[in-house]
mmCIF file of C-alpha atoms in Angstrom:
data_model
loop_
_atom_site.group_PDB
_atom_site.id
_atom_site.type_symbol
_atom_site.label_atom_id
_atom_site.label_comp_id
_atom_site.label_asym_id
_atom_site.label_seq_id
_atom_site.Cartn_x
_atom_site.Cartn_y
_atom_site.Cartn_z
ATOM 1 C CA UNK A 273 233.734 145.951 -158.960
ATOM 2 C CA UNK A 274 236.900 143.936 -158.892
ATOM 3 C CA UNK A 275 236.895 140.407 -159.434
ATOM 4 C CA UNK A 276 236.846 137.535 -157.070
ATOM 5 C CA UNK A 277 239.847 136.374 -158.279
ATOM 6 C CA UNK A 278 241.809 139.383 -156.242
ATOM 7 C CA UNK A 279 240.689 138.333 -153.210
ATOM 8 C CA UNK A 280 241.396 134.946 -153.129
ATOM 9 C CA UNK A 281 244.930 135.579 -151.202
ATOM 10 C CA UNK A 282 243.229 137.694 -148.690
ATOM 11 C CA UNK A 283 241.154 134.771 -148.245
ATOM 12 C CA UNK A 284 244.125 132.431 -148.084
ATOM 13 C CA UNK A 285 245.592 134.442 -145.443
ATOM 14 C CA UNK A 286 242.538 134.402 -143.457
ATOM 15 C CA UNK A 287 242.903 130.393 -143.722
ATOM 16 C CA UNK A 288 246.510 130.449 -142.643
ATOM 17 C CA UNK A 289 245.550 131.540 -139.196
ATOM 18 C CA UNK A 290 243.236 128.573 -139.126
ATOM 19 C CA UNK A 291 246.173 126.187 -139.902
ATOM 20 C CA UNK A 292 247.168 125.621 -135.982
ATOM 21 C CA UNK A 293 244.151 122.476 -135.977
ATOM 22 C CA UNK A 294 245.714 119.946 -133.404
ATOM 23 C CA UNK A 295 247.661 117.392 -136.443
ATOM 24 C CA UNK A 296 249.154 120.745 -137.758
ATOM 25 C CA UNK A 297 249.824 122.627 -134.710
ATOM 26 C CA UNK A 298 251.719 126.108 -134.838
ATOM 27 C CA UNK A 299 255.260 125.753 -133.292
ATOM 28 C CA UNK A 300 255.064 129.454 -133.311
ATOM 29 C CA UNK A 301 253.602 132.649 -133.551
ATOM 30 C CA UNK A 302 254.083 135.933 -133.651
ATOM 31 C CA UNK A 303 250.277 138.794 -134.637
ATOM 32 C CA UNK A 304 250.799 142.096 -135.018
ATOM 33 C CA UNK A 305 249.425 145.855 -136.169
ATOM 34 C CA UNK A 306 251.584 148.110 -137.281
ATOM 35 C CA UNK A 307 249.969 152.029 -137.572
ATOM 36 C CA UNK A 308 251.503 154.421 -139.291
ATOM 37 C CA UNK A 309 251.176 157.283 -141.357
ATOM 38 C CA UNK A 310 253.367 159.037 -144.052
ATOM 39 C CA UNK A 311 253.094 161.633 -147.104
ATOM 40 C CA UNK A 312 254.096 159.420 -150.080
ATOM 41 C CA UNK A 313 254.228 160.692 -153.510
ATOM 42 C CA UNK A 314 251.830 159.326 -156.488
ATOM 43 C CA UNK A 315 253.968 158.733 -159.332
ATOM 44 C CA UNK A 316 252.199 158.687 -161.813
ATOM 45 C CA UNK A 317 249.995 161.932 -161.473
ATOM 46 C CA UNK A 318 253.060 163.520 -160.045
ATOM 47 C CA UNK A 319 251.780 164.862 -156.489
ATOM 48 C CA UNK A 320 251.677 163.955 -153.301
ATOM 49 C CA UNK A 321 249.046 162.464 -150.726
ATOM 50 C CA UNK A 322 249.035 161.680 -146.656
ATOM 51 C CA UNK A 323 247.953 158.428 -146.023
ATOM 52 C CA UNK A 324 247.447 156.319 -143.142
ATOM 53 C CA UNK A 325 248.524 152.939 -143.250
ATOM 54 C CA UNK A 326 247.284 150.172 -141.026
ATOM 55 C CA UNK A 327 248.801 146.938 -141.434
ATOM 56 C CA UNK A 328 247.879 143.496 -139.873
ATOM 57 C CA UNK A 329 250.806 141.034 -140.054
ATOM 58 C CA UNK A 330 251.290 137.767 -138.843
ATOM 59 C CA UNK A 331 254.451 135.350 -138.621
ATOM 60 C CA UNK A 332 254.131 131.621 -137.625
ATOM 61 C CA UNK A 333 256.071 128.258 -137.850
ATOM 62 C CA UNK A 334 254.481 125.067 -138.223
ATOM 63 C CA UNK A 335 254.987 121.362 -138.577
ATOM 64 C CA UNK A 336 255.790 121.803 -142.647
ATOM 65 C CA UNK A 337 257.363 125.009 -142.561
ATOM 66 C CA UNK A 338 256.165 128.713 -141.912
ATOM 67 C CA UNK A 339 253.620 131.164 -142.503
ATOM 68 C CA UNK A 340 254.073 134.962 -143.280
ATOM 69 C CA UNK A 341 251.459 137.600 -144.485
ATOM 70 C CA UNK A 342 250.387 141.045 -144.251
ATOM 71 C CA UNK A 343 246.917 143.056 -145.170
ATOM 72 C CA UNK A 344 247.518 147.206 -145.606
ATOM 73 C CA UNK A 345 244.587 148.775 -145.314
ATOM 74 C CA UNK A 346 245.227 152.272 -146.836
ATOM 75 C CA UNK A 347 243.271 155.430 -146.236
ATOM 76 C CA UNK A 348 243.886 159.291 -147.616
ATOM 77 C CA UNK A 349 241.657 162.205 -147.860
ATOM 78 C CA UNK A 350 240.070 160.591 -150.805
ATOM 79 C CA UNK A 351 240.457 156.988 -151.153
ATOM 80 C CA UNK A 352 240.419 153.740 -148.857
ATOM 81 C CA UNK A 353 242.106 150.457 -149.887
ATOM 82 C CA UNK A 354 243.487 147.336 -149.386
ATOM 83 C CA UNK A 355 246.593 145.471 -150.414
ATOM 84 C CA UNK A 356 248.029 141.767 -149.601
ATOM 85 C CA UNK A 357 251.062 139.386 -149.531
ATOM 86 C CA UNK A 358 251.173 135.788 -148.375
ATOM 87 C CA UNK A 359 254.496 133.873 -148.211
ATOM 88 C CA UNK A 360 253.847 130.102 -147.117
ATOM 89 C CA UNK A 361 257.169 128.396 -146.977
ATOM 90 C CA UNK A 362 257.511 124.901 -147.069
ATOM 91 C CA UNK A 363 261.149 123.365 -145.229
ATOM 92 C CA UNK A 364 263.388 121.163 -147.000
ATOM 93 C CA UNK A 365 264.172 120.264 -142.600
ATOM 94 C CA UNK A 366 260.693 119.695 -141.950
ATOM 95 C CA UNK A 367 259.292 118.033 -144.989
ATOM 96 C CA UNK A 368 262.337 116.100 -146.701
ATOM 97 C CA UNK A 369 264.486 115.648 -143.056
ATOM 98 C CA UNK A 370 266.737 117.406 -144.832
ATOM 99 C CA UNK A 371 270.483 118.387 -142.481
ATOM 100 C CA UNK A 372 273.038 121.212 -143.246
ATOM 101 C CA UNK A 373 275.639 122.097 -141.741
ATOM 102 C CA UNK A 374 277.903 125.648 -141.279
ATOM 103 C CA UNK A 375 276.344 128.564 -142.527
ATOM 104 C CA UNK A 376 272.528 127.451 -144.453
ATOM 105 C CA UNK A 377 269.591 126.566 -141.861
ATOM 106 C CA UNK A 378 267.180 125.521 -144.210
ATOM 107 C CA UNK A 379 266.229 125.256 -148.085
ATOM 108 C CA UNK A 380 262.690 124.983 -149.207
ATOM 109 C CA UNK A 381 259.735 125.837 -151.581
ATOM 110 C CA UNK A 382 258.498 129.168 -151.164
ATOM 111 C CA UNK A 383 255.352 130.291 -152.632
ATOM 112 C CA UNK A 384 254.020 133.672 -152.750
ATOM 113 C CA UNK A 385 250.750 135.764 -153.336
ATOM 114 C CA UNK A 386 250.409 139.454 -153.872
ATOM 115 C CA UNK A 387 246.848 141.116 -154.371
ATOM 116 C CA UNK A 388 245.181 144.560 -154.430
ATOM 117 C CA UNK A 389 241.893 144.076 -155.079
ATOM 118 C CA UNK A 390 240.773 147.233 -155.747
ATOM 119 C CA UNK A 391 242.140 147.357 -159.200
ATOM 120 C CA UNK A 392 242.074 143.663 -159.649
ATOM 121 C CA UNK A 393 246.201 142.948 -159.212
ATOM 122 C CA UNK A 394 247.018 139.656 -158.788
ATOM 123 C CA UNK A 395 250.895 138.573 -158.564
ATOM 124 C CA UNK A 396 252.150 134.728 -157.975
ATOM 125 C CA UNK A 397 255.682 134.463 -157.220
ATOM 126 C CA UNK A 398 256.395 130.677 -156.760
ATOM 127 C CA UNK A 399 260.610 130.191 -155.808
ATOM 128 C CA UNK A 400 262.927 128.705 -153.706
ATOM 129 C CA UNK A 401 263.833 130.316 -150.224
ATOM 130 C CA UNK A 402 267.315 130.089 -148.306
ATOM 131 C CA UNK A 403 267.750 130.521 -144.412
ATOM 132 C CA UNK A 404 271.155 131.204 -142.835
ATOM 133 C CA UNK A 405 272.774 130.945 -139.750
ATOM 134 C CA UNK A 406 274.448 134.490 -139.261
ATOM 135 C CA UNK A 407 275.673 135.221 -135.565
ATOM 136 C CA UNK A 408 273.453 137.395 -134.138
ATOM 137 C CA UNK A 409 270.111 137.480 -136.108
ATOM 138 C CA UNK A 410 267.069 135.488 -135.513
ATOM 139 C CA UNK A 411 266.298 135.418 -139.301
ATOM 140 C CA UNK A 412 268.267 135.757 -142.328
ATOM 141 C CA UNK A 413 266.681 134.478 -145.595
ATOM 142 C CA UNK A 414 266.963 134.776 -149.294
ATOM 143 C CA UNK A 415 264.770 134.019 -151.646
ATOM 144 C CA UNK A 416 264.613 133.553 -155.379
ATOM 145 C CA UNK A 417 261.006 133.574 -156.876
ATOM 146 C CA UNK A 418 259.262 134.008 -160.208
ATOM 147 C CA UNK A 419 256.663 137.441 -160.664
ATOM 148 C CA UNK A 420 253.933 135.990 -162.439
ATOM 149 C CA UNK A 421 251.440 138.823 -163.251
ATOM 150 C CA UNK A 422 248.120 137.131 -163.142
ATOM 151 C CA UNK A 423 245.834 140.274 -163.237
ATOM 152 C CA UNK A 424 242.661 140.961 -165.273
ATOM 153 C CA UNK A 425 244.196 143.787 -166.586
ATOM 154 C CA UNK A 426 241.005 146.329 -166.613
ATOM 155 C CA UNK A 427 242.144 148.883 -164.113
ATOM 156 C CA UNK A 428 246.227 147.851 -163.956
ATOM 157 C CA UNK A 429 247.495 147.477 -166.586
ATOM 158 C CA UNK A 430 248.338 143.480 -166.990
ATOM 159 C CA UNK A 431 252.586 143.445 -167.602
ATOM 160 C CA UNK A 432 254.865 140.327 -168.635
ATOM 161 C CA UNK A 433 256.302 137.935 -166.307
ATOM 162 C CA UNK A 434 259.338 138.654 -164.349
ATOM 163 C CA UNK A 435 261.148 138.000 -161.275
ATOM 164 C CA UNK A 436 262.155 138.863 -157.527
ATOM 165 C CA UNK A 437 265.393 138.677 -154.896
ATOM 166 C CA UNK A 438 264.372 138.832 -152.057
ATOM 167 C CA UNK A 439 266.054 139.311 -148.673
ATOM 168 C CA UNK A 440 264.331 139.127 -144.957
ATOM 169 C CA UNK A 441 266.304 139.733 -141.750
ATOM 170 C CA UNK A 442 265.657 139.949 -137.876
ATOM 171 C CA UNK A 443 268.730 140.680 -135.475
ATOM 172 C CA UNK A 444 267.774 141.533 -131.810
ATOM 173 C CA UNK A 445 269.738 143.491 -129.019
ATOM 174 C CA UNK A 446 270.382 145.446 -125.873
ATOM 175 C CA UNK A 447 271.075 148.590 -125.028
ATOM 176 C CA UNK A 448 271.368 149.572 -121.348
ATOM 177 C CA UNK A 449 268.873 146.522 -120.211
ATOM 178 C CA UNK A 450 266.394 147.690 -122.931
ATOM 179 C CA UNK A 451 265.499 145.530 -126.195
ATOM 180 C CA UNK A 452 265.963 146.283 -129.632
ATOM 181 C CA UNK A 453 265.307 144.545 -133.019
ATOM 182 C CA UNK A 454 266.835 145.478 -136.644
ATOM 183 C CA UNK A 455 264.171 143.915 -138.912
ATOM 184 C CA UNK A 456 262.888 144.237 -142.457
ATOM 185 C CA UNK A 457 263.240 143.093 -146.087
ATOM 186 C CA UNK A 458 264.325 144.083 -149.373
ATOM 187 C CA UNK A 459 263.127 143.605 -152.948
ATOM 188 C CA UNK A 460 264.667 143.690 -155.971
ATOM 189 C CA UNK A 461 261.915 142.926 -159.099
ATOM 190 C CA UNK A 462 263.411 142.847 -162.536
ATOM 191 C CA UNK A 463 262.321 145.020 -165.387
ATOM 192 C CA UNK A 464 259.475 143.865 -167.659
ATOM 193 C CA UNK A 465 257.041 145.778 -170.160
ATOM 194 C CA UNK A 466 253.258 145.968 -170.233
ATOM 195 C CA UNK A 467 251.388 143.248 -171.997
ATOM 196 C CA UNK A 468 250.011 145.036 -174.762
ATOM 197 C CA UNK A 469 253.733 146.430 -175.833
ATOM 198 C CA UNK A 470 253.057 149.934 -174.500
ATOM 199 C CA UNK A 471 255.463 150.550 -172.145
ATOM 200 C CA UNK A 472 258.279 149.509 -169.851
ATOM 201 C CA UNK A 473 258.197 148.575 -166.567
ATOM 202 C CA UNK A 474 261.751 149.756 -164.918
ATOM 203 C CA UNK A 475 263.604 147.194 -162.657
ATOM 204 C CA UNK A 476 262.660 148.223 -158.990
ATOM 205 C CA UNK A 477 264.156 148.000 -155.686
ATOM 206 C CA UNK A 478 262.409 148.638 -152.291
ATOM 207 C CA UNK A 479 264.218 148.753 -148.665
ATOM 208 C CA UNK A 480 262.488 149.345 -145.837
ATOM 209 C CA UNK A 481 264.340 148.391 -142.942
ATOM 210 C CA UNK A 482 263.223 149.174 -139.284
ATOM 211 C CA UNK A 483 264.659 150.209 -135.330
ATOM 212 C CA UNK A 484 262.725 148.516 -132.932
ATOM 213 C CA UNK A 485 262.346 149.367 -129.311
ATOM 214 C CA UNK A 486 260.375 147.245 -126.912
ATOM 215 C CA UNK A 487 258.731 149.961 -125.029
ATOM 216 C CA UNK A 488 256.330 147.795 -123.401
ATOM 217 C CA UNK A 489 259.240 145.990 -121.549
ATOM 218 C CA UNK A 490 260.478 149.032 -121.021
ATOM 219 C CA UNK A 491 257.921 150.926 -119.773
ATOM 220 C CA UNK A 492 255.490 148.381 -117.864
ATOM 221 C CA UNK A 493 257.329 145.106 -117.862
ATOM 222 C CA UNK A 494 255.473 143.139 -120.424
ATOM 223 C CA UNK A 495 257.543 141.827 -123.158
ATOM 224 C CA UNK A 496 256.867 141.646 -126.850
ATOM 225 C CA UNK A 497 253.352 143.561 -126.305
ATOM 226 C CA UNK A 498 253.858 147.494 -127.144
ATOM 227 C CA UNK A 499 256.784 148.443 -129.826
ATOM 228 C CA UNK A 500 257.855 151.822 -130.921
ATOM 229 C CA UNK A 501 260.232 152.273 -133.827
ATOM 230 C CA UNK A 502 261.426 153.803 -137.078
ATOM 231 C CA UNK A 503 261.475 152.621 -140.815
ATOM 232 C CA UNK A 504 263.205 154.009 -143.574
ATOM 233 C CA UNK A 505 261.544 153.097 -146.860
ATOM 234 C CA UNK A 506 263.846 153.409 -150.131
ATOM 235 C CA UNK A 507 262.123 153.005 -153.412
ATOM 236 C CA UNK A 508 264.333 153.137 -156.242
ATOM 237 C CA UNK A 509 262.276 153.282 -159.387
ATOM 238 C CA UNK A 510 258.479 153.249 -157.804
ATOM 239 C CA UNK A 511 256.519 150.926 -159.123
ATOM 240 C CA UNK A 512 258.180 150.515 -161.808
ATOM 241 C CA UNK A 513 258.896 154.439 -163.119
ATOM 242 C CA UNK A 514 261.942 156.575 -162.973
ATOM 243 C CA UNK A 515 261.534 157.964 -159.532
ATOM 244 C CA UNK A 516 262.477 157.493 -156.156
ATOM 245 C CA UNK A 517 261.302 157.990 -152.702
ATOM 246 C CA UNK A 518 262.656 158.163 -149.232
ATOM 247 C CA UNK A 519 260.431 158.222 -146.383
ATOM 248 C CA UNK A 520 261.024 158.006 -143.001
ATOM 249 C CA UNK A 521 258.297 156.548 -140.752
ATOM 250 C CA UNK A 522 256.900 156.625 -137.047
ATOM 251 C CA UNK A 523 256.032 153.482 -136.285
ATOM 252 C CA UNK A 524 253.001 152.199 -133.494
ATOM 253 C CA UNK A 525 253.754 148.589 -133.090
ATOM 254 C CA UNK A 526 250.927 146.160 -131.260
ATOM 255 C CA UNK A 527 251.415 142.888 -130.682
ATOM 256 C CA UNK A 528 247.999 140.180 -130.307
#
């Protein structure tokens, strides 16, 4: 059974979509499920596995700063499961009155949760974020954050702190009167070894960026509902081993 302690960002990002109360009122918001489903490769038993992958993500901006978080819910032939991330980030603009000028937007406190509670993972990655101003996108930001392993270390094993660069991007556009996005992140998380001394965890990076299409505009004239796109997922050194995958993936798109 795992512990309580896994789920309490799930919980927290149950409580973030509570936060638009009238004195803390969203500015923003953007609810989405994302289906899709992909053969990925199990590294450390060295075969592969078709999952489906169901993913409920939501974006919002409020009066201190902005929301983002997703819950995967995972299932294969064998197995269901869930997994978590929660990025409140609180603005330097909205909190301190903080102004810049030219190319940074915003600086601020960023302060992230990742959980999978079904072998009791728990990850805090507390840092500061960046946001640009780059012609063209509707995002850019870079972050800087700690990787705090928290777990109980029963199931995962439990590894020594590290660290994460992170960068987040959105840049819209049009192609013969229909819309397009170029979204998506990428992670790199530094090396670190297992608590008790017997192994290494390898330095990681993950890209996954994605081609948007608005087919619901498209299609039947409602805008921002129905998306159809691609994403291209590069994981150098999976979770932490010496191999890496490259999946391409249909993506199903609804927006709440």
């Amino acid at each position: 059974m795992p512990n309580n302690l896994s789920f309490l960002p799930l919980i927290c990002f149950a409580a973030a979509l509570l936060s638009a109360t009238p004195g803390h009122a969203k500015r923003w918001n953007d609810t989405e499920i994302l289906i899709h489903r992909s053969t990925f490769e199990d590294v450390f038993n060295n075969e592969e596995f078709t999952a489906t992958v169901i993913t409920f993500q939501h974006a919002s901006g409020w009066e201190f700063g902005t929301n983002f978080f997703f819950i995967d819910h995972v299932t294969t032939e064998n197995d269901q499961y869930f997994y978590g991330e929660w990025y409140p980030f609180f603005s330097g603009k909205d909190i301190a009155g903080w102004t810049f000028d030219g190319a940074i937007a915003d600086v601020g406190l960023l302060m992230g949760f990742n959980a999978a509670p079904d072998v009791n993972s728990l990850k805090y990655l507390p840092g500061i974020q960046v946001n640009w101003n780059l012609p063209g996108f509707i995002f850019f930001s870079t972050a800087l954050t700690g990787f705090i392993d928290q777990s109980e270390g029963d199931i995962a094993p439990k590894e020594e702190d590290s660290y994460m660069i992170d960068i987040v991007w959105n840049m819209p556009f049009r192609i013969a009167g229909h819309s397009f996005s170029f979204e998506g992140h990428t992670e790199y998380i530094g090396k670190r070894d297992l608590e008790d001394g017997s192994d290494k965890v390898r330095a990681w990076i993950l890209a996954q960026p994605q081609l948007r299409w608005d087919a619901g505009q498209s299609l039947f004239g409602e805008v921002n509902r129905l998306e159809l796109g691609l994403e291209y997922q590069y994981f150098h050194n999976k979770l932490g081993t010496n191999k890496t995958e490259n999946l391409l993936k249909l993506l199903f798109i609804w927006h709440i």
